[in-house]
């Protein structure tokens, strides 16, 4: 008990409004200069702070250029430069040789041939090339009409275009390029009766033109696309210099947009990429002095009472509930701490791993403050702020890695409509996974609906069959037995099989449905998209890659312009979340009502 007990009382002043309308009070009407000064004093604008404004900032950094590239599964890495965007190196693949591309390439070769040999000599060489059948035929011809060419003759537009091209003695530029590209020892004289230097020069110029227009993978380069995961997997590395080597690995890049967050530091992968000592000299230490500026963004609250904010942004309209903490954090930063941040400009080279070793800030009083990475003095990982740091995987992870990777990627580009689209979905009733070809190539550079294309093929093949049904024995039965049902021909099945040396792990293997037409031998229904036909047989995908939501895989053309003005055109793939489960209606051992 205190020696001198006392009884304390407090008074609280509360406003007692006489009106329910506060519009006039919220207008902050100006009465006189003294009132304005009192209002500013009330909001603390005249209160001094024991702090100084930053005037200089010295930044020390180290830049490590990324010089090595290794696709998943490759045994040898390759050198990369910044002359080509990283997306192009990772995604590019050989474009499909449809009728339009074959015809365009053939016409361009003839223009090059006329430039090298002259008009009259080029005409003679063209006639000899069209008549040649060895090493490969170079004339675009129509196949024999029948069920084996159903994909061509069931498409009316493609059939008409192919007939016109075949009648016009058009050179097959696709077949010519595929032959010349394989080896530098092949030349145009292989198709002619004797050596022709002008034709050989035209062939070399033709291969160079094709590689210049379309970005193609190297002859020996292993693709980064993994068929089983339906994603790109690769690794890049900067040179080693006076410290542990580092490897940045993109474990699951779905295509479309490649950035720093696509890479993780993999400590178990670092022994596979070993830069040379010459490349290690490219590491650069940089020290610069800049003038920091105040952080400004649209709608930012102003520190002064008589300064108006940007009315185009309404931070009050950013409503959030308990399940959306990101909006709450954004509102708190914008309304409370936004004027506590400064920006120090630092221009960094493209395609480099950047390490900020020191930031020293000097204020107006001459005091210097060393700015360290947030959470760098914390021994607990959960207290470390590492939103922009490198995520690390592997057994030898030791502390956070605060380096920043600026990959040489495309800022923006053009993306064409997908000419192939496959929807991987689960069918729980049939206990299968189906790859539904929603868009298939039309052979003329575009695409068409997969279901309609499959229906036309089916009708075309049925026209070569017979209308007679399978005879049945006369009996008094009222039911009939059906061995198996039928699904649309654009549904390609993937059946579950056991993984090697495992009786529990499941993989999904590409299979095929039978095509049964009366009067014709049974055949297999084959996929029409390169997404399903290019993987070698047998083709497996990991079961976890097709969840309940499914997955959609697309293939399309892309085009971009690089910082040096170069233009790149390539074919890439993109994977995204599907649209849920589906039902094929496939049934076996069904009992149905007897016909008639």
XYZ file of C-alpha atoms in Angstrom:
596
model
C 0.000 0.000 0.000
C 1.320 3.528 -0.807
C 2.137 5.829 2.124
C -0.132 8.595 0.833
C -3.190 7.065 -0.776
C -5.118 9.354 -3.125
C -8.292 9.306 -5.184
C -7.749 10.428 -8.764
C -10.441 11.617 -11.151
C -10.276 12.414 -14.870
C -12.405 14.465 -17.224
C -12.876 13.671 -20.901
C -13.989 16.202 -23.469
C -16.432 14.886 -26.029
C -17.958 16.708 -28.939
C -21.681 17.240 -28.921
C -22.805 17.839 -32.491
C -25.988 19.736 -33.014
C -26.479 18.491 -36.566
C -26.332 15.166 -38.371
C -24.803 16.710 -41.486
C -20.975 16.930 -41.346
C -20.397 17.983 -44.958
C -19.387 21.530 -44.048
C -16.978 20.383 -41.360
C -15.268 18.018 -43.783
C -14.752 20.754 -46.384
C -11.894 22.316 -44.364
C -13.016 25.810 -45.360
C -10.354 28.486 -45.239
C -11.157 31.323 -42.767
C -7.885 33.176 -42.289
C -4.162 32.607 -42.358
C -3.963 32.059 -38.597
C -6.568 29.327 -38.841
C -4.528 27.606 -41.538
C -1.388 27.742 -39.415
C -3.259 26.308 -36.426
C -4.602 23.553 -38.584
C -1.109 22.652 -39.765
C 0.154 22.749 -36.161
C -2.719 20.465 -35.155
C -1.589 17.829 -37.679
C 2.024 18.017 -36.571
C 3.517 19.644 -39.636
C 5.597 22.006 -37.485
C 6.923 19.259 -35.240
C 10.562 18.548 -35.863
C 11.967 15.030 -36.082
C 15.360 13.919 -34.880
C 16.319 12.616 -38.324
C 18.081 13.786 -41.405
C 17.190 13.520 -45.068
C 19.277 11.234 -47.231
C 21.442 13.059 -49.763
C 23.865 10.393 -50.999
C 23.886 6.618 -51.237
C 26.964 4.561 -52.059
C 26.187 1.125 -53.460
C 28.713 -1.674 -53.887
C 27.671 -4.624 -56.031
C 29.043 -7.646 -57.847
C 27.629 -8.848 -61.121
C 28.063 -12.427 -62.302
C 27.092 -13.077 -65.946
C 25.208 -16.273 -66.691
C 27.366 -18.161 -69.174
C 26.260 -21.827 -69.024
C 23.024 -23.554 -70.035
C 22.118 -27.180 -69.345
C 18.744 -28.752 -70.272
C 17.384 -31.460 -68.008
C 18.845 -34.847 -68.908
C 21.732 -33.442 -70.973
C 25.260 -34.539 -70.198
C 27.094 -31.526 -71.632
C 26.333 -27.865 -71.064
C 26.553 -25.150 -73.704
C 27.662 -21.531 -73.637
C 24.986 -18.870 -73.913
C 25.177 -15.203 -74.756
C 22.676 -12.387 -74.578
C 22.276 -12.201 -78.334
C 19.237 -14.522 -77.965
C 16.495 -14.294 -75.305
C 16.492 -17.134 -72.817
C 12.881 -18.077 -73.621
C 13.867 -18.651 -77.235
C 16.781 -20.895 -76.239
C 14.577 -22.931 -73.901
C 11.311 -23.193 -75.858
C 12.221 -23.233 -79.541
C 11.521 -26.381 -81.533
C 11.296 -27.345 -85.180
C 8.125 -25.813 -86.658
C 5.541 -28.122 -88.244
C 6.057 -28.408 -91.995
C 2.503 -27.813 -93.197
C 1.539 -27.156 -96.795
C 1.867 -23.377 -96.550
C 5.366 -23.481 -95.052
C 6.557 -26.106 -97.537
C 5.277 -24.049 -100.453
C 6.672 -20.760 -99.109
C 10.111 -22.279 -98.488
C 10.166 -23.849 -101.952
C 9.335 -20.555 -103.663
C 12.033 -18.728 -101.697
C 14.652 -21.296 -102.698
C 13.762 -20.772 -106.347
C 14.242 -17.023 -105.900
C 17.670 -17.639 -104.387
C 18.502 -20.051 -107.215
C 17.531 -17.493 -109.842
C 19.711 -14.912 -108.099
C 22.732 -17.226 -108.125
C 22.365 -18.922 -111.527
C 20.190 -16.614 -113.616
C 16.662 -17.079 -114.885
C 17.359 -19.530 -117.716
C 19.725 -21.773 -115.764
C 17.405 -21.692 -112.747
C 14.553 -22.972 -114.895
C 16.576 -25.980 -115.997
C 17.652 -26.758 -112.420
C 14.038 -26.456 -111.226
C 12.828 -28.964 -113.819
C 15.580 -31.369 -112.789
C 14.728 -30.969 -109.082
C 11.021 -31.611 -109.666
C 11.822 -34.800 -111.544
C 14.308 -36.037 -108.949
C 13.263 -38.876 -106.656
C 16.595 -39.356 -104.905
C 17.775 -38.731 -102.211
C 14.201 -37.537 -101.469
C 11.383 -36.437 -103.784
C 11.089 -32.658 -103.943
C 7.786 -32.217 -105.751
C 4.599 -31.678 -103.757
C 2.154 -34.354 -104.850
C -1.219 -35.612 -103.741
C -1.313 -39.022 -102.068
C -3.636 -41.684 -103.340
C -7.166 -41.093 -102.117
C -8.367 -43.593 -99.537
C -8.729 -44.253 -95.806
C -4.970 -43.923 -95.260
C -5.129 -40.256 -96.387
C -8.355 -39.454 -94.568
C -6.824 -36.538 -92.670
C -6.086 -34.774 -95.971
C -9.150 -35.595 -98.058
C -11.660 -35.089 -95.246
C -10.563 -31.429 -95.005
C -12.124 -29.688 -97.999
C -9.986 -26.516 -97.856
C -6.760 -28.479 -97.472
C -7.717 -30.888 -100.280
C -8.413 -28.035 -102.699
C -5.210 -26.172 -101.805
C -3.096 -29.314 -102.093
C -4.606 -30.109 -105.478
C -3.793 -26.633 -106.802
C -0.225 -26.762 -105.462
C 0.383 -30.247 -106.873
C -0.926 -29.186 -110.278
C 1.416 -26.182 -110.349
C 4.694 -28.102 -110.034
C 5.576 -26.605 -106.646
C 8.884 -27.438 -104.997
C 8.683 -28.960 -101.522
C 10.829 -26.561 -99.481
C 10.204 -28.487 -96.271
C 11.654 -31.714 -97.620
C 14.582 -29.797 -99.122
C 15.422 -28.062 -95.840
C 15.138 -31.274 -93.802
C 17.635 -32.922 -96.120
C 20.178 -30.071 -96.208
C 19.959 -29.267 -92.489
C 21.115 -32.662 -91.262
C 24.726 -32.343 -92.405
C 26.927 -29.686 -93.974
C 28.250 -32.325 -96.398
C 24.905 -32.415 -98.176
C 24.301 -29.968 -100.985
C 21.994 -29.368 -103.937
C 24.216 -31.266 -106.347
C 22.992 -34.491 -104.735
C 19.716 -34.016 -106.606
C 21.305 -33.108 -109.936
C 23.096 -35.112 -112.604
C 26.371 -33.274 -111.980
C 27.964 -30.712 -109.692
C 26.381 -27.264 -109.842
C 28.163 -24.605 -107.751
C 25.390 -22.031 -108.243
C 22.751 -24.451 -106.945
C 24.990 -25.349 -103.989
C 25.374 -21.670 -103.063
C 21.604 -21.249 -103.300
C 21.161 -24.246 -100.992
C 23.529 -22.757 -98.398
C 21.722 -19.422 -98.597
C 18.393 -21.237 -98.257
C 19.429 -22.985 -95.018
C 20.766 -19.688 -93.634
C 17.502 -17.923 -94.558
C 15.404 -20.550 -92.807
C 17.498 -20.315 -89.636
C 17.311 -16.519 -89.763
C 13.511 -16.395 -90.110
C 12.693 -19.221 -87.684
C 14.578 -19.754 -84.420
C 15.547 -23.423 -84.414
C 17.247 -25.620 -81.815
C 20.792 -26.769 -82.359
C 21.436 -30.039 -84.134
C 22.871 -31.689 -81.031
C 21.034 -29.652 -78.388
C 18.816 -31.705 -76.111
C 15.362 -30.143 -75.675
C 14.497 -28.670 -72.289
C 10.876 -29.778 -72.621
C 10.122 -32.882 -70.580
C 7.337 -35.003 -72.058
C 6.514 -36.726 -68.783
C 6.101 -33.489 -66.828
C 4.760 -31.414 -69.756
C 7.053 -28.596 -68.610
C 10.500 -27.171 -69.342
C 13.380 -28.056 -67.032
C 16.856 -26.557 -67.338
C 19.645 -24.882 -65.380
C 21.940 -21.893 -65.889
C 25.083 -20.875 -64.049
C 27.393 -17.862 -63.692
C 31.195 -18.269 -63.512
C 32.826 -19.278 -60.241
C 34.967 -16.719 -58.481
C 36.465 -16.975 -54.975
C 33.407 -18.677 -53.543
C 31.131 -21.666 -53.860
C 29.715 -22.151 -57.364
C 26.028 -21.488 -57.866
C 23.506 -23.108 -60.197
C 20.071 -21.653 -60.911
C 17.580 -24.306 -61.897
C 14.117 -23.920 -63.402
C 12.440 -27.063 -62.143
C 8.991 -26.571 -63.662
C 8.683 -23.758 -66.214
C 5.249 -24.102 -67.879
C 6.051 -21.723 -70.732
C 4.809 -18.267 -71.551
C 6.653 -15.988 -69.109
C 10.138 -16.610 -67.746
C 11.410 -14.416 -64.908
C 13.587 -14.481 -61.773
C 10.948 -16.315 -59.721
C 11.151 -19.281 -62.120
C 14.642 -20.138 -60.817
C 15.804 -21.774 -57.599
C 19.332 -22.249 -56.376
C 20.015 -25.991 -56.410
C 23.076 -26.870 -54.337
C 22.981 -30.526 -55.416
C 23.145 -29.539 -59.092
C 26.168 -27.237 -58.961
C 28.789 -29.818 -59.906
C 27.268 -30.288 -63.381
C 27.978 -26.758 -64.640
C 31.644 -25.749 -64.542
C 32.519 -22.428 -66.210
C 36.042 -21.906 -67.486
C 38.615 -19.584 -65.959
C 38.315 -17.205 -68.922
C 34.632 -16.730 -68.228
C 35.413 -16.081 -64.548
C 37.142 -12.831 -65.513
C 33.786 -11.430 -66.623
C 32.706 -11.009 -62.977
C 32.609 -7.258 -62.267
C 32.834 -5.300 -59.004
C 30.970 -2.007 -59.166
C 30.779 0.977 -56.786
C 28.522 3.917 -57.560
C 27.181 6.977 -55.739
C 23.587 8.028 -56.384
C 21.106 10.534 -54.992
C 18.125 8.714 -53.434
C 14.649 10.011 -54.113
C 11.335 9.654 -52.341
C 9.160 6.698 -53.255
C 6.132 7.919 -55.187
C 3.205 5.961 -56.550
C -0.265 6.782 -57.834
C -2.718 7.563 -55.026
C 0.005 7.877 -52.414
C -1.212 9.818 -49.318
C 0.495 13.177 -48.950
C 2.318 14.134 -45.791
C 1.037 17.733 -45.857
C -2.529 18.684 -45.038
C -3.025 21.136 -47.912
C -1.597 18.850 -50.615
C -4.106 16.846 -52.619
C -3.626 13.206 -53.610
C -4.117 11.698 -57.062
C -7.869 11.318 -57.420
C -7.576 8.563 -60.036
C -6.654 6.019 -57.344
C -9.043 5.314 -54.483
C -7.229 3.369 -51.771
C -10.411 3.360 -49.719
C -11.996 1.150 -52.370
C -9.411 -1.617 -51.804
C -11.615 -3.685 -49.540
C -10.300 -6.903 -48.064
C -11.460 -9.622 -45.723
C -9.614 -11.991 -43.424
C -8.701 -14.380 -46.255
C -6.891 -11.736 -48.304
C -3.926 -10.519 -46.249
C -2.072 -9.170 -49.283
C -4.592 -6.343 -49.701
C -4.386 -5.544 -45.980
C -0.586 -5.343 -46.166
C -0.824 -3.129 -49.247
C -3.293 -0.763 -47.563
C -1.162 -0.530 -44.416
C 1.953 0.241 -46.425
C 0.174 2.813 -48.605
C -1.581 4.682 -45.804
C 0.988 4.530 -42.999
C 4.529 3.733 -44.143
C 4.585 4.921 -47.769
C 6.589 8.093 -47.045
C 9.275 6.151 -45.144
C 10.851 4.635 -48.253
C 13.503 5.927 -50.617
C 14.579 4.784 -54.071
C 18.237 4.550 -55.036
C 18.524 3.930 -58.797
C 20.901 1.161 -59.794
C 21.251 0.142 -63.433
C 22.106 -3.545 -63.711
C 23.254 -5.521 -66.757
C 20.890 -8.015 -68.332
C 21.480 -11.697 -67.749
C 23.530 -11.259 -64.592
C 23.359 -12.501 -61.031
C 23.660 -9.398 -58.849
C 24.983 -9.336 -55.291
C 24.552 -6.091 -53.327
C 27.421 -6.178 -50.857
C 26.972 -2.748 -49.270
C 24.588 0.240 -49.184
C 25.855 3.285 -47.250
C 23.442 6.222 -46.862
C 24.665 9.732 -45.952
C 22.182 12.271 -44.564
C 22.261 16.099 -44.417
C 24.068 15.999 -41.044
C 26.909 13.937 -42.463
C 25.961 10.794 -40.601
C 26.422 7.515 -42.448
C 24.110 4.525 -42.053
C 24.864 1.045 -43.293
C 21.761 -0.619 -44.741
C 21.800 -4.393 -44.488
C 19.481 -6.969 -45.992
C 16.243 -7.373 -44.071
C 16.527 -10.253 -41.618
C 20.228 -10.812 -42.264
C 21.004 -10.632 -38.537
C 18.391 -13.227 -37.637
C 19.386 -16.796 -36.931
C 15.829 -18.073 -37.389
C 14.669 -18.675 -40.946
C 11.073 -17.785 -40.183
C 12.151 -14.257 -39.168
C 13.980 -13.662 -42.443
C 12.391 -11.490 -45.108
C 13.321 -13.179 -48.389
C 10.588 -12.354 -50.873
C 13.058 -11.338 -53.582
C 15.928 -13.621 -52.608
C 16.792 -16.900 -54.259
C 14.904 -19.895 -53.005
C 17.336 -22.717 -52.243
C 16.992 -26.458 -52.568
C 19.402 -29.281 -51.836
C 21.166 -30.819 -48.889
C 23.873 -28.179 -48.446
C 21.720 -25.074 -47.962
C 23.369 -22.630 -45.546
C 21.497 -19.433 -44.799
C 19.524 -17.187 -47.150
C 20.877 -16.086 -50.508
C 20.133 -12.375 -51.086
C 21.401 -12.212 -54.641
C 19.052 -11.121 -57.417
C 18.929 -12.782 -60.819
C 18.045 -10.710 -63.890
C 17.530 -13.325 -66.619
C 17.861 -12.272 -70.266
C 14.165 -12.693 -70.989
C 11.576 -11.039 -73.203
C 9.810 -7.991 -71.821
C 6.829 -8.398 -74.099
C 6.112 -10.281 -77.284
C 3.440 -11.387 -79.674
C 1.736 -14.720 -79.188
C -0.353 -16.277 -81.934
C -3.484 -18.289 -81.459
C -2.667 -21.888 -80.533
C -2.660 -24.198 -83.532
C -2.669 -27.171 -81.159
C -4.521 -27.487 -77.870
C -4.906 -30.644 -75.786
C -6.993 -30.884 -72.626
C -5.790 -33.570 -70.208
C -8.674 -34.565 -67.937
C -9.568 -37.354 -65.546
C -12.457 -39.750 -66.142
C -13.133 -41.405 -62.802
C -15.892 -43.647 -64.161
C -13.520 -45.202 -66.699
C -10.491 -44.904 -64.351
C -8.501 -43.275 -67.134
C -7.014 -40.006 -68.264
C -8.023 -38.611 -71.647
C -6.101 -36.201 -73.831
C -8.831 -34.340 -75.703
C -7.544 -32.620 -78.830
C -9.577 -29.412 -78.797
C -7.588 -27.721 -81.594
C -5.723 -29.591 -84.331
C -3.664 -28.193 -87.251
C -5.593 -27.638 -90.466
C -2.491 -28.036 -92.650
C -2.697 -24.444 -93.867
C -0.989 -22.650 -90.986
C -4.075 -22.456 -88.785
C -6.172 -24.761 -86.662
C -9.667 -26.206 -86.530
C -11.981 -27.728 -83.975
C -10.731 -31.156 -82.958
C -14.168 -32.748 -82.559
C -15.383 -31.546 -85.958
C -12.152 -32.679 -87.627
C -12.456 -36.141 -86.044
C -16.092 -36.397 -87.134
C -15.172 -35.586 -90.755
C -12.417 -38.204 -90.737
C -14.822 -40.788 -89.382
C -17.437 -40.044 -92.037
C -14.833 -40.097 -94.792
C -13.532 -43.522 -93.711
C -17.070 -44.873 -93.354
C -17.719 -43.947 -96.982
C -15.224 -46.683 -97.940
C -16.941 -49.243 -95.742
C -20.191 -51.118 -96.192
C -23.616 -50.224 -94.886
C -24.410 -53.802 -93.898
C -24.502 -54.483 -90.178
C -22.924 -57.481 -88.520
C -25.375 -60.366 -88.987
C -26.924 -61.792 -85.867
C -28.595 -65.120 -85.243
C -32.364 -65.164 -85.080
C -33.458 -65.726 -81.528
C -36.149 -64.681 -79.097
C -33.828 -62.663 -76.886
C -34.874 -59.102 -76.105
C -31.387 -57.868 -75.226
C -28.025 -57.739 -76.914
C -24.467 -57.747 -75.599
C -22.013 -54.955 -76.544
C -18.341 -55.623 -75.984
C -17.302 -51.957 -75.831
C -18.594 -48.470 -76.540
C -17.194 -45.720 -78.712
C -15.875 -42.265 -77.853
C -15.098 -39.296 -80.139
C -11.925 -39.896 -82.106
C -10.286 -36.741 -80.745
C -10.206 -38.381 -77.264
C -6.831 -40.128 -76.889
C -6.630 -42.481 -73.870
C -3.872 -42.598 -71.258
C -4.102 -45.739 -69.165
C -2.524 -46.223 -65.702
C 0.442 -48.595 -65.575
C 2.966 -49.436 -62.878
C 6.255 -47.602 -62.837
C 9.378 -49.741 -63.318
C 10.431 -51.655 -60.186
C 7.420 -50.465 -58.237
C 4.094 -52.022 -57.401
C 2.590 -48.792 -56.056
C 3.776 -45.885 -58.212
C 1.558 -45.227 -61.232
C 2.353 -43.649 -64.583
C -0.001 -42.777 -67.427
C 0.808 -44.367 -70.784
C -0.486 -43.156 -74.119
C -2.714 -45.731 -75.765
C -5.203 -45.779 -78.621
C -8.817 -46.624 -79.268
C -9.759 -49.032 -82.088
C -11.545 -47.774 -85.186
C -14.054 -50.388 -86.328
C -15.800 -49.769 -89.651
C -17.888 -52.402 -91.383
C -16.085 -53.681 -94.461
C -12.638 -52.413 -93.422
C -9.905 -53.887 -91.300
C -9.802 -52.526 -87.724
C -7.216 -49.796 -87.185
C -5.903 -47.655 -84.371
C -7.047 -44.058 -83.874
C -3.886 -41.957 -83.813
C -3.570 -38.415 -82.430
C -3.261 -35.517 -84.851
C -1.373 -32.944 -82.768
C 2.377 -32.809 -82.447
C 1.911 -32.518 -78.688
C 0.873 -36.190 -78.649
C 2.610 -37.619 -81.726
C 6.146 -36.242 -81.313
C 6.993 -38.026 -78.027
C 8.540 -41.357 -78.771
C 6.647 -44.560 -78.058
C 5.916 -45.604 -75.398
C 4.932 -42.188 -74.080
C 4.441 -41.776 -70.318
C 3.372 -38.786 -68.253
C 3.571 -38.495 -64.490
C 0.283 -39.126 -62.751
C 0.579 -36.007 -60.590
C 0.732 -33.828 -63.706
C -2.986 -34.436 -64.312
C -4.793 -33.468 -61.076
C -8.561 -33.327 -60.624
C -8.595 -29.900 -62.248
C -6.795 -31.308 -65.302
C -4.215 -29.582 -67.472
C -4.324 -27.796 -70.829
C -1.274 -27.927 -73.101
C -1.017 -25.547 -76.065
C 1.406 -25.053 -78.922
C 1.651 -21.734 -80.739
C 3.861 -19.325 -82.621
C 5.655 -16.541 -80.776
C 7.489 -13.481 -81.975
C 9.493 -10.815 -80.202
C 12.018 -8.081 -80.856
C 15.239 -8.068 -78.832
C 17.063 -5.031 -77.424
C 19.515 -5.004 -80.343
C 16.692 -4.876 -82.908
C 16.854 -8.570 -83.847
C 13.552 -10.368 -84.426
C 12.904 -13.900 -83.202
C 10.091 -16.192 -84.299
C 9.719 -19.594 -82.690
C 7.266 -22.325 -81.767
C 6.711 -22.838 -78.047
C 4.416 -24.628 -75.633
C 2.422 -23.462 -72.661
C 0.771 -25.407 -69.868
C -1.989 -24.129 -67.619
C -4.675 -25.432 -65.278
C -7.509 -27.390 -66.869
C -11.274 -27.166 -66.501
C -12.003 -30.104 -64.243
C -12.985 -33.696 -64.740
C -14.839 -35.149 -67.715
C -16.794 -38.198 -68.764
C -16.126 -40.029 -71.998
C -19.069 -42.397 -71.670
C -16.823 -45.358 -72.434
C -18.357 -48.636 -71.250
C -17.447 -52.290 -71.629
C -19.610 -55.420 -71.378
C -22.898 -53.554 -71.748
C -26.339 -55.083 -72.087
C -28.690 -53.102 -74.330
C -32.087 -53.509 -75.944
C -32.114 -55.605 -79.083
C -32.403 -53.654 -82.337
C -35.586 -54.084 -84.342
